Tab-separated table of C-alpha atoms in Angstrom:
chain	number	residue	atom	x	y	z
F	1475	MET	CA	97.183	138.353	139.873
F	1476	LYS	CA	98.839	140.654	142.401
F	1477	GLU	CA	97.222	140.953	145.794
F	1478	ASN	CA	95.050	144.085	146.141
F	1479	SER	CA	95.397	144.799	142.397
F	1480	LEU	CA	92.564	146.718	140.789
F	1481	ILE	CA	89.964	144.329	139.371
F	1482	ASN	CA	87.567	145.389	136.685
F	1483	TYR	CA	84.365	144.165	138.333
F	1484	HIS	CA	81.116	143.793	136.452
F	1485	ILE	CA	78.322	146.089	137.627
F	1486	LEU	CA	76.352	143.072	138.918
F	1487	GLU	CA	79.296	142.145	141.117
F	1488	LEU	CA	79.653	145.741	142.284
F	1489	LYS	CA	76.026	145.846	143.314
F	1490	VAL	CA	76.660	142.952	145.694
F	1491	LEU	CA	80.042	144.208	146.878
F	1492	GLU	CA	78.932	147.835	147.431
F	1493	ASN	CA	75.270	147.211	148.194
F	1494	PHE	CA	73.922	150.025	146.018
F	1495	SER	CA	70.381	150.187	144.724
F	1496	GLU	CA	68.740	148.266	141.929
F	1497	ARG	CA	67.949	151.569	140.242
F	1498	THR	CA	71.619	152.572	140.192
F	1499	LYS	CA	72.546	149.198	138.715
F	1500	ASN	CA	69.986	149.594	135.930
F	1501	ILE	CA	71.189	153.113	135.145
F	1502	CYS	CA	74.697	151.759	134.579
F	1503	LEU	CA	73.490	148.936	132.355
F	1504	ASP	CA	71.178	151.217	130.350
F	1505	ASN	CA	74.077	153.587	129.683
F	1506	GLN	CA	76.536	150.795	128.814
F	1507	LEU	CA	78.675	151.410	131.878
F	1508	GLU	CA	78.684	147.764	132.883
F	1509	THR	CA	82.193	147.583	134.393
F	1510	LEU	CA	84.162	149.399	137.067
F	1511	PHE	CA	86.758	150.655	134.594
F	1512	LYS	CA	84.071	152.236	132.415
F	1513	LEU	CA	82.555	153.949	135.452
F	1514	ILE	CA	85.928	155.318	136.602
F	1515	SER	CA	86.783	156.502	133.079
F	1516	TYR	CA	83.421	158.265	132.845
F	1517	TYR	CA	83.998	159.929	136.207
F	1518	PHE	CA	87.520	161.085	135.235
F	1519	GLU	CA	86.042	162.713	132.141
F	1520	TYR	CA	82.887	164.305	133.552
F	1521	GLY	CA	83.335	164.346	137.336
F	1522	THR	CA	79.689	163.351	137.849
F	1523	PHE	CA	77.037	160.852	136.710
F	1524	ILE	CA	74.089	163.192	136.950
F	1525	ASP	CA	73.817	163.560	133.197
F	1526	LEU	CA	73.217	159.854	132.668
F	1527	ARG	CA	69.737	158.963	131.511
F	1528	ASN	CA	67.406	158.404	134.494
F	1529	CYS	CA	70.163	159.210	136.999
F	1530	GLY	CA	68.983	161.162	140.058
F	1531	VAL	CA	70.850	162.664	142.979
F	1532	LYS	CA	70.805	159.493	145.061
F	1533	SER	CA	72.189	157.302	142.283
F	1534	ASN	CA	74.773	159.937	141.395
F	1535	THR	CA	75.942	160.002	145.014
F	1536	GLU	CA	76.129	156.195	145.176
F	1537	LEU	CA	78.228	155.999	142.033
F	1538	ILE	CA	80.600	158.813	142.968
F	1539	THR	CA	81.139	157.356	146.447
F	1540	MET	CA	81.868	153.939	144.998
F	1541	VAL	CA	84.215	155.200	142.290
F	1542	LYS	CA	86.194	157.400	144.710
F	1543	LYS	CA	86.624	154.423	147.022
F	1544	TYR	CA	88.414	152.412	144.323
F	1545	VAL	CA	90.347	155.377	142.924
F	1546	ASP	CA	91.704	156.292	146.361
F	1547	LYS	CA	92.426	152.738	147.433
F	1548	HIS	CA	94.362	151.840	144.276
F	1549	LYS	CA	95.626	155.329	143.397
F	1550	VAL	CA	94.051	155.031	140.008
F	1551	ILE	CA	95.178	157.211	137.115
F	1552	PRO	CA	93.607	157.177	133.631
F	1553	GLU	CA	96.510	155.199	132.133
F	1554	MET	CA	95.693	152.268	134.411
F	1555	LEU	CA	92.318	151.926	132.721
F	1556	GLU	CA	93.605	151.746	129.163
F	1557	HIS	CA	93.328	148.118	128.156
F	1558	GLU	CA	94.702	147.699	124.661
F	1559	GLY	CA	95.101	144.723	122.352
F	1560	HIS	CA	95.008	141.379	124.108
F	1561	HIS	CA	94.116	142.906	127.459
F	1562	ARG	CA	91.069	144.558	125.920
F	1563	THR	CA	90.038	141.223	124.363
F	1564	PHE	CA	90.408	139.514	127.720
F	1565	GLU	CA	88.259	142.178	129.389
F	1566	GLU	CA	85.530	141.631	126.821
F	1567	TYR	CA	85.764	137.871	127.255
F	1568	LYS	CA	85.639	138.222	131.021
F	1569	VAL	CA	82.484	140.335	130.818
F	1570	TYR	CA	80.927	137.719	128.525
F	1571	CYS	CA	81.763	134.917	130.976
F	1572	TYR	CA	80.258	136.851	133.864
F	1573	GLU	CA	77.047	137.570	131.990
F	1574	GLN	CA	76.826	134.020	130.606
F	1575	PHE	CA	78.062	131.962	133.544
F	1576	GLY	CA	78.164	134.347	136.489
F	1577	LEU	CA	81.951	133.862	136.648
F	1578	LYS	CA	83.433	136.166	139.273
F	1579	SER	CA	86.124	138.563	138.156
F	1580	GLU	CA	88.581	137.237	140.748
F	1581	ASP	CA	88.314	133.769	139.192
F	1582	ALA	CA	88.666	135.053	135.643
F	1583	GLU	CA	91.666	137.244	136.488
F	1584	LYS	CA	93.708	134.135	137.257
F	1585	PHE	CA	93.754	133.456	133.503
F	1586	ARG	CA	94.674	136.955	132.276
F	1587	HIS	CA	98.415	136.366	131.975
F	1588	SER	CA	98.132	133.079	130.048
F	1589	PHE	CA	95.403	134.573	127.845
F	1590	VAL	CA	97.372	137.600	126.692
F	1591	GLU	CA	100.422	135.390	126.070
F	1592	GLY	CA	98.390	133.192	123.701
F	1593	ARG	CA	98.369	130.078	125.854
F	1594	PHE	CA	94.881	130.204	127.324
F	1595	PRO	CA	94.174	126.861	129.105
F	1596	LEU	CA	90.670	126.473	127.757
F	1597	PHE	CA	89.915	123.078	129.296
F	1598	GLU	CA	91.101	124.130	132.727
F	1599	PHE	CA	88.802	127.139	132.318
F	1600	ILE	CA	85.893	124.942	131.178
F	1601	LEU	CA	86.287	122.596	134.149
F	1602	MET	CA	86.298	125.568	136.499
F	1603	ILE	CA	83.056	126.796	134.932
F	1604	LEU	CA	81.477	123.333	135.192
F	1605	GLN	CA	82.455	123.008	138.827
F	1606	LYS	CA	80.826	126.355	139.614
F	1607	LEU	CA	77.636	125.771	137.616
F	1608	LEU	CA	76.984	122.145	138.554
F	1609	SER	CA	76.026	121.152	142.057
F	1610	ALA	CA	78.641	119.309	144.121
F	1611	ARG	CA	76.728	116.079	143.544
F	1612	GLU	CA	76.475	116.645	139.799
F	1613	PHE	CA	80.177	117.421	139.467
F	1614	PHE	CA	81.033	114.326	141.507
F	1615	LEU	CA	78.983	112.199	139.105
F	1616	LEU	CA	80.611	114.011	136.170
F	1617	GLU	CA	83.983	112.911	137.519
F	1618	TYR	CA	83.093	109.326	138.375
F	1619	ASN	CA	80.347	108.247	135.990
F	1620	PHE	CA	81.255	109.422	132.491
F	1621	GLY	CA	84.835	108.340	131.848
F	1622	TYR	CA	85.956	111.931	131.349
F	1623	PHE	CA	88.938	111.837	133.715
F	1624	LYS	CA	91.847	109.379	133.601
F	1625	SER	CA	92.344	109.267	137.358
F	1626	ARG	CA	88.712	108.505	138.191
F	1627	LYS	CA	87.486	104.925	138.302
F	1628	LYS	CA	83.858	104.656	137.299
F	1629	LEU	CA	81.384	104.015	140.104
F	1630	THR	CA	78.225	101.973	139.821
F	1631	LEU	CA	74.910	103.755	140.325
F	1632	GLN	CA	74.505	101.872	143.590
F	1633	ALA	CA	77.942	102.935	144.869
F	1634	ALA	CA	77.266	106.574	143.987
F	1635	GLY	CA	73.827	106.378	145.607
F	1636	ASP	CA	75.338	104.970	148.806
F	1637	ILE	CA	77.706	107.945	149.031
F	1638	TYR	CA	74.851	110.456	148.885
F	1639	GLY	CA	72.246	108.351	150.652
F	1640	ILE	CA	69.854	108.250	147.705
F	1641	THR	CA	68.554	105.474	145.467
F	1642	ARG	CA	70.343	104.250	142.387
F	1643	GLU	CA	67.300	105.339	140.359
F	1644	ARG	CA	67.720	108.901	141.588
F	1645	ILE	CA	71.415	108.767	140.665
F	1646	ARG	CA	70.415	107.532	137.214
F	1647	GLN	CA	68.008	110.468	136.808
F	1648	ILE	CA	70.631	113.002	137.842
F	1649	THR	CA	73.239	111.392	135.599
F	1650	HIS	CA	70.822	111.488	132.668
F	1651	GLU	CA	70.531	115.282	132.925
F	1652	ILE	CA	74.239	116.078	133.247
F	1653	PRO	CA	75.185	115.720	129.526
F	1654	TYR	CA	72.456	118.195	128.569
F	1655	LYS	CA	73.773	120.711	131.085
F	1656	ILE	CA	77.311	120.242	129.829
F	1657	ARG	CA	76.281	120.745	126.212
F	1658	GLU	CA	74.377	123.893	127.136
F	1659	ILE	CA	77.402	125.288	128.951
F	1660	LEU	CA	79.874	124.344	126.221
F	1661	SER	CA	77.601	125.688	123.492
F	1662	ALA	CA	77.956	129.117	125.040
F	1663	PHE	CA	81.708	128.912	124.469
F	1664	SER	CA	81.195	128.253	120.767
F	1665	VAL	CA	79.640	131.720	120.406
F	1666	GLU	CA	82.951	133.227	121.457
F	1667	LEU	CA	85.222	130.802	119.601
F	1668	ASN	CA	86.368	133.270	116.935
F	1669	PHE	CA	86.915	135.683	119.790
F	1670	ILE	CA	89.391	133.452	121.644
F	1671	LYS	CA	90.795	130.841	119.230
F	1672	GLU	CA	93.934	132.854	118.498
F	1673	TYR	CA	94.721	132.670	122.214
F	1674	LEU	CA	94.809	128.873	122.270
F	1675	GLN	CA	98.080	126.989	121.826
F	1676	TYR	CA	96.753	123.502	121.010
F	1677	ASP	CA	98.333	121.728	118.053
F	1678	LEU	CA	95.245	119.978	116.711
F	1679	LYS	CA	95.447	117.321	114.001
F	1680	TYR	CA	93.501	118.421	110.929
F	1681	VAL	CA	93.331	115.334	108.684
F	1682	ASN	CA	91.234	114.848	105.557
F	1683	ASP	CA	88.373	117.250	106.408
F	1684	ALA	CA	88.337	116.147	110.045
F	1685	ILE	CA	89.899	116.966	113.379
F	1686	LEU	CA	91.428	113.856	114.932
F	1687	ILE	CA	91.330	113.673	118.727
F	1688	ASP	CA	93.692	110.878	119.748
F	1689	GLN	CA	95.659	110.052	122.880
F	1690	GLU	CA	98.627	112.123	121.719
F	1691	THR	CA	96.474	115.231	121.318
F	1692	THR	CA	94.843	114.563	124.676
F	1693	ASP	CA	98.201	114.186	126.414
F	1694	GLN	CA	99.343	117.460	124.904
F	1695	ILE	CA	96.257	119.318	126.165
F	1696	ASN	CA	96.457	117.685	129.596
F	1697	SER	CA	100.063	118.808	129.893
F	1698	LEU	CA	99.429	122.362	128.706
F	1699	ASP	CA	96.288	122.903	130.795
F	1700	GLU	CA	97.373	120.796	133.788
F	1701	VAL	CA	94.185	118.741	133.646
F	1702	ASN	CA	93.595	114.988	133.528
F	1703	CYS	CA	90.951	114.505	130.836
F	1704	THR	CA	90.336	111.538	128.571
F	1705	PRO	CA	90.096	111.782	124.759
F	1706	ARG	CA	86.323	111.449	125.108
F	1707	PHE	CA	85.965	114.658	127.125
F	1708	ILE	CA	88.399	116.551	124.886
F	1709	ALA	CA	86.438	115.426	121.822
F	1710	ILE	CA	83.104	116.456	123.321
F	1711	GLY	CA	84.566	119.804	124.321
F	1712	PHE	CA	85.846	120.569	120.847
F	1713	SER	CA	82.666	119.218	119.255
F	1714	MET	CA	80.754	121.996	120.995
F	1715	LEU	CA	83.370	124.666	120.404
F	1716	PHE	CA	83.555	123.897	116.683
F	1717	GLN	CA	79.911	122.928	116.226
F	1718	ASP	CA	79.260	125.485	113.482
F	1719	GLU	CA	81.903	123.956	111.227
F	1720	TYR	CA	82.378	120.380	112.450
F	1721	TYR	CA	80.082	117.475	113.296
F	1722	PHE	CA	80.702	114.877	116.025
F	1723	PHE	CA	79.230	111.551	114.886
F	1724	GLN	CA	80.390	109.158	117.637
F	1725	GLU	CA	78.337	108.250	120.708
F	1726	GLU	CA	79.241	110.403	123.702
F	1727	ARG	CA	78.963	107.608	126.283
F	1728	HIS	CA	80.973	105.068	124.272
F	1729	ASN	CA	84.737	104.561	124.462
F	1730	TYR	CA	86.668	104.849	121.209
F	1731	LYS	CA	90.343	104.601	120.397
F	1732	ASN	CA	90.139	107.891	118.491
F	1733	TYR	CA	87.501	110.559	117.993
F	1734	TYR	CA	86.658	112.490	114.838
F	1735	LEU	CA	85.059	115.847	114.151
F	1736	VAL	CA	84.117	115.868	110.462
F	1737	LYS	CA	83.244	118.812	108.271
F	1738	ARG	CA	79.529	119.562	108.396
F	1739	ASP	CA	79.121	119.786	104.616
F	1740	LEU	CA	80.289	116.159	104.348
F	1741	ALA	CA	78.163	114.974	107.267
F	1742	ALA	CA	75.137	116.509	105.545
F	1743	ILE	CA	75.398	114.005	102.684
F	1744	PHE	CA	77.102	111.019	104.344
F	1745	ASP	CA	76.210	109.101	107.508
F	1746	PHE	CA	79.590	108.686	109.219
F	1747	SER	CA	77.965	107.079	112.244
F	1748	GLU	CA	76.501	104.299	110.095
F	1749	TYR	CA	79.811	103.897	108.261
F	1750	TYR	CA	81.703	103.476	111.536
F	1751	HIS	CA	79.081	100.971	112.718
F	1752	MET	CA	79.423	98.954	109.499
F	1753	LEU	CA	83.201	98.882	109.877
F	1754	SER	CA	82.847	97.693	113.476
F	1755	VAL	CA	80.411	94.922	112.538
F	1756	GLU	CA	82.540	93.701	109.644
F	1757	ASP	CA	85.664	93.777	111.767
F	1758	SER	CA	83.970	91.761	114.531
F	1759	VAL	CA	83.050	88.879	112.231
F	1760	ARG	CA	85.544	86.058	112.735
F	1761	LYS	CA	87.819	85.733	109.723
F	1762	LYS	CA	90.584	83.178	109.324
F	1763	THR	CA	91.848	84.962	106.229
F	1764	PRO	CA	91.736	88.643	105.166
F	1765	LYS	CA	88.416	89.634	103.603
F	1766	PRO	CA	88.175	92.162	100.735
F	1767	VAL	CA	85.016	94.211	100.096
F	1768	GLU	CA	84.292	96.575	97.247
F	1769	PHE	CA	84.964	99.981	98.779
F	1770	SER	CA	82.613	102.043	96.595
F	1771	LYS	CA	79.631	99.738	97.284
F	1772	PHE	CA	80.459	99.682	100.986
F	1773	LEU	CA	80.383	103.500	101.075
F	1774	HIS	CA	77.298	103.853	98.917
F	1775	ARG	CA	75.106	102.358	101.660
F	1776	CYS	CA	75.954	105.334	103.885
F	1777	TYR	CA	75.077	108.193	101.563
F	1778	ARG	CA	71.989	109.919	102.913
F	1779	LYS	CA	70.286	109.829	99.524
F	1780	PRO	CA	70.702	107.055	96.912
F	1781	GLU	CA	71.210	109.560	94.132
F	1782	TYR	CA	74.328	111.040	95.708
F	1783	GLU	CA	77.404	110.290	93.665
F	1784	SER	CA	80.725	109.301	95.163
F	1785	ASN	CA	82.614	112.127	96.809
F	1786	HIS	CA	86.407	112.131	96.719
F	1787	ARG	CA	86.727	113.970	100.049
F	1788	ILE	CA	84.419	111.466	101.748
F	1789	GLU	CA	86.272	108.506	100.238
F	1790	LYS	CA	89.610	109.863	101.417
F	1791	LEU	CA	88.345	110.454	104.958
F	1792	CYS	CA	86.612	107.063	105.122
F	1793	GLN	CA	89.759	105.305	103.942
F	1794	PHE	CA	91.726	107.097	106.668
F	1795	ILE	CA	89.227	106.074	109.372
F	1796	ALA	CA	89.132	102.442	108.205
F	1797	ASN	CA	92.906	102.209	108.213
F	1798	LEU	CA	93.512	103.952	111.541
F	1799	GLU	CA	90.698	102.243	113.453
F	1800	PHE	CA	90.591	98.760	111.934
F	1801	GLY	CA	93.860	98.353	110.023
F	1802	CYS	CA	92.039	98.066	106.679
F	1803	GLU	CA	94.086	98.645	103.531
F	1804	LEU	CA	92.664	99.864	100.213
F	1805	THR	CA	94.029	97.899	97.250
F	1806	PRO	CA	94.712	99.405	93.798
F	1807	ALA	CA	91.675	97.419	92.637
F	1808	GLY	CA	89.445	99.446	94.973
F	1809	GLU	CA	88.913	96.753	97.588
F	1810	LEU	CA	88.947	97.496	101.305
F	1811	VAL	CA	90.641	94.545	102.984
F	1812	PHE	CA	89.643	93.600	106.532
F	1813	ARG	CA	92.313	91.765	108.505
F	1814	ARG	CA	91.847	88.286	109.896
F	1815	ASN	CA	90.585	88.772	113.420
F	1816	THR	CA	91.074	85.418	115.103
F	1817	ILE	CA	94.003	84.780	117.386
F	1818	ILE	CA	96.542	82.833	115.356
F	1819	ARG	CA	97.262	79.662	117.270
F	1820	ILE	CA	100.671	77.993	117.187
F	1821	SER	CA	99.175	75.042	115.327
F	1822	GLU	CA	97.816	77.373	112.629
F	1823	ARG	CA	101.212	78.979	112.223
F	1824	ILE	CA	102.782	75.550	111.840
F	1825	VAL	CA	100.284	74.693	109.097
F	1826	ASP	CA	101.273	77.915	107.300
F	1827	ILE	CA	104.976	77.033	107.657
F	1828	LEU	CA	104.466	73.514	106.287
F	1829	ARG	CA	102.345	74.784	103.430
F	1830	ALA	CA	104.990	77.354	102.503
F	1831	HIS	CA	107.751	74.694	102.716
F	1832	GLY	CA	105.773	72.325	100.505
F	1833	LYS	CA	106.990	69.071	102.078
F	1834	PRO	CA	107.295	67.406	105.502
F	1835	MET	CA	109.543	69.024	108.080
F	1836	GLN	CA	111.268	67.858	111.225
F	1837	LEU	CA	110.093	69.442	114.465
F	1838	LYS	CA	113.431	71.145	115.094
F	1839	ASP	CA	113.177	72.904	111.728
F	1840	ILE	CA	109.576	73.969	112.429
F	1841	PHE	CA	110.715	75.336	115.794
F	1842	ALA	CA	113.516	77.348	114.170
F	1843	LYS	CA	111.125	78.768	111.570
F	1844	LEU	CA	108.667	79.848	114.272
F	1845	LYS	CA	111.445	81.685	116.137
F	1846	GLU	CA	112.324	83.546	112.942
F	1847	GLN	CA	108.758	84.791	112.593
F	1848	SER	CA	108.004	85.743	116.188
F	1849	PRO	CA	109.548	85.581	119.661
F	1850	LYS	CA	106.255	84.172	120.970
F	1851	VAL	CA	106.999	80.448	120.682
F	1852	PRO	CA	106.889	77.586	123.190
F	1853	PRO	CA	109.988	77.460	125.438
F	1854	SER	CA	111.270	74.174	123.998
F	1855	ILE	CA	110.871	71.762	121.109
F	1856	GLU	CA	109.113	69.257	123.365
F	1857	SER	CA	106.631	71.948	124.411
F	1858	LEU	CA	105.969	72.602	120.742
F	1859	ARG	CA	105.103	68.938	120.078
F	1860	SER	CA	101.764	69.183	121.902
F	1861	SER	CA	100.770	72.219	119.805
F	1862	VAL	CA	101.456	70.189	116.677
F	1863	LEU	CA	99.468	67.148	117.748
F	1864	ILE	CA	96.238	69.040	118.548
F	1865	SER	CA	95.795	70.056	114.927
F	1866	ASP	CA	93.656	67.875	112.687
F	1867	GLU	CA	95.510	69.288	109.679
F	1868	ILE	CA	98.940	68.009	110.727
F	1869	ALA	CA	100.090	64.395	110.714
F	1870	ALA	CA	103.115	62.834	112.389
F	1871	LEU	CA	105.282	60.765	110.086
F	1872	GLY	CA	106.403	57.794	112.113
F	1873	LYS	CA	108.590	58.273	115.156
F	1874	THR	CA	111.108	60.612	113.542
F	1875	SER	CA	109.552	63.900	114.775
F	1876	THR	CA	108.690	64.702	111.177
F	1877	TYR	CA	105.356	66.287	110.380
F	1878	SER	CA	103.285	66.771	107.293
F	1879	LEU	CA	99.930	68.101	106.175
F	1880	ARG	CA	97.162	65.529	105.868
F	1881	GLU	CA	96.004	67.226	102.673
F	1882	TRP	CA	99.168	66.148	100.880
F	1883	LYS	CA	98.356	63.011	98.900
F	1884	ASN	CA	101.970	61.903	98.551
F	1885	VAL	CA	102.362	61.715	102.321
F	1886	LYS	CA	101.639	58.731	104.541
F	1887	THR	CA	101.457	58.864	108.271
F	1888	GLY	CA	102.613	56.090	110.575
F	1889	THR	CA	105.903	54.297	111.074
F	1890	ILE	CA	107.974	52.519	108.447
F	1891	LYS	CA	106.639	49.213	109.785
F	1892	GLU	CA	103.048	50.422	109.478
F	1893	ILE	CA	103.610	51.560	105.890
F	1894	ALA	CA	105.250	48.246	105.069
F	1895	LYS	CA	102.366	46.280	106.618
F	1896	GLU	CA	99.785	48.407	104.759
F	1897	HIS	CA	101.557	47.757	101.427
F	1898	LEU	CA	102.103	44.016	102.001
F	1899	GLU	CA	98.388	43.540	102.705
F	1900	LYS	CA	97.703	44.358	99.056
F	1901	PHE	CA	99.562	41.255	97.823
F	1902	GLU	CA	99.106	37.484	98.155
F	1903	ARG	CA	102.833	36.922	97.804
F	1904	PRO	CA	105.869	38.184	99.697
F	1905	LEU	CA	107.696	41.230	98.313
F	1906	HIS	CA	111.393	41.569	97.857
F	1907	ILE	CA	112.977	44.168	100.121
F	1908	SER	CA	113.954	46.288	97.097
F	1909	GLU	CA	110.350	46.343	95.893
F	1910	LEU	CA	109.052	47.151	99.366
F	1911	ALA	CA	111.710	49.820	99.941
F	1912	LYS	CA	110.910	51.505	96.640
F	1913	TYR	CA	107.346	52.004	97.829
F	1914	ILE	CA	108.301	53.175	101.328
F	1915	LYS	CA	110.899	55.641	100.045
F	1916	GLN	CA	108.109	57.586	98.324
F	1917	TYR	CA	107.079	58.680	101.803
F	1918	ARG	CA	110.233	58.435	103.895
F	1919	LYS	CA	113.726	59.698	103.213
F	1920	THR	CA	115.724	56.644	104.193
F	1921	LEU	CA	117.854	53.779	102.850
F	1922	GLU	CA	116.835	50.251	101.849
F	1923	LYS	CA	119.087	48.657	104.481
F	1924	ASN	CA	117.551	50.847	107.181
F	1925	ILE	CA	114.056	49.799	106.137
F	1926	TYR	CA	115.050	46.119	106.281
F	1927	ALA	CA	116.674	46.538	109.688
F	1928	ASN	CA	113.630	48.402	111.012
F	1929	ILE	CA	111.253	45.633	109.931
F	1930	LYS	CA	113.621	42.883	111.136
F	1931	LEU	CA	113.572	44.397	114.626
F	1932	ASP	CA	109.772	44.102	114.871
F	1933	LYS	CA	108.835	42.109	117.994
F	1934	THR	CA	105.092	41.887	117.359
F	1935	GLY	CA	105.291	38.902	115.052
F	1936	THR	CA	103.683	40.885	112.220
F	1937	PHE	CA	106.262	40.032	109.548
F	1938	VAL	CA	107.736	36.825	108.195
F	1939	PHE	CA	111.012	36.564	106.256
F	1940	PHE	CA	111.863	34.333	103.280
F	1941	LYS	CA	115.068	33.373	101.519
F	1942	GLY	CA	116.512	35.843	99.061
F	1943	GLY	CA	115.370	38.968	100.950
F	1944	TYR	CA	111.619	38.476	100.660
F	1945	ILE	CA	109.212	39.761	103.320
F	1946	GLY	CA	105.579	38.899	103.978
F	1947	LEU	CA	102.913	39.052	106.681
F	1948	ALA	CA	102.418	36.388	109.323
F	1949	SER	CA	98.673	36.699	108.885
F	1950	LYS	CA	98.859	35.456	105.298
F	1951	LYS	CA	99.356	31.887	103.968
F	1952	TYR	CA	102.199	31.731	101.424
F	1953	PRO	CA	103.013	28.671	99.218
F	1954	PHE	CA	106.691	28.496	100.297
F	1955	PRO	CA	108.320	28.266	103.712
F	1956	THR	CA	109.855	31.099	105.662
F	1957	THR	CA	113.522	31.291	106.521
């Protein structure tokens, strides 16, 4: 706005600026001459106001004196008063904002250029209105207590009370009233939505009978309007602007990843708030494996009347919400699948690797397989060993760094010596090395000579050796002597 440019003041502003009488003000309003431009245009046409209903000499003199002051100061000609197209729309909007919010013309004029160019920064405008209509204390609490602004860290009631020297209970009372005031203010904008929506440049996401307010949309609006709002405030703002057509079902004081404005005709038959709550509860239940639920039955609990039949638009929107918010996929069989929601421990991943492999694996091979799946693995093979040993499902096979699942019946834990001892205890006679090796090789991939050497090196005195390659236990009494 150029300095000293002619401003089209509302008659209520002019009364204060020019200090004319209440009677003169009412004459202007009664005759629909509620702005300076209308008064000047009337004067250019008739040269007097005396013919206005209820206008006397004194009021006529006041109006002529005032009009001449502005005409002379700004060298006004009739063409300067001709607001066409977008400028006329802005003038009408400005008058509405003055009558509704008491917004001064100087403040509104700052937005004229962006308005007529179709890039009206609505949220910057809204915040200006809120700052003027709320007390300084209320606007401070709006900034610091509601999570509406990214750059504002939330204060406790006590901290806010300390700043203003009042009790935390009083802060709580004030804070309780602020949302109602905001809704009342924003509701007034919804009346003029059709009036101004073509002057907005926001690229909103219309998805499946809903408007999606996500971080991307919020960042776009913050950049265009040069504000610093959170998705929550943007969602609440649009929920009031579009309240005739869309319904906002999420809690205003709760943080969500995304916000949804759903078509009112759908919200009339389906409880989206309850649906979202059910999704949240189901998602929070600890699940070690994905859990499918029958989608149609899950939805049916949220229809407002039992007799309502399934609605394709509702199903499509609900599927979209479940997928975007909770990562749920809908199968061709009509099941909504909730993901496992426990943190997958390294030991659990090893169990999955062993199960997929189907037989014991050496630790180095397990380590390599983990690195294929994810970069988040222990820094070394030795570091991985401790993760393996804490699992009750995994068993170490001897001292060869080979591991197996305990559930596998063809797998024995322990060393070769321990397996040999366990097998020899079943017999009252020594076993030939070939017979013993045949048994051990069911569980260990090794050679007969290696098994014999391993047992021969035992220093615990557990085994005894006989001629011809026979082996027994020292704890048993055999009828023939050892070698």
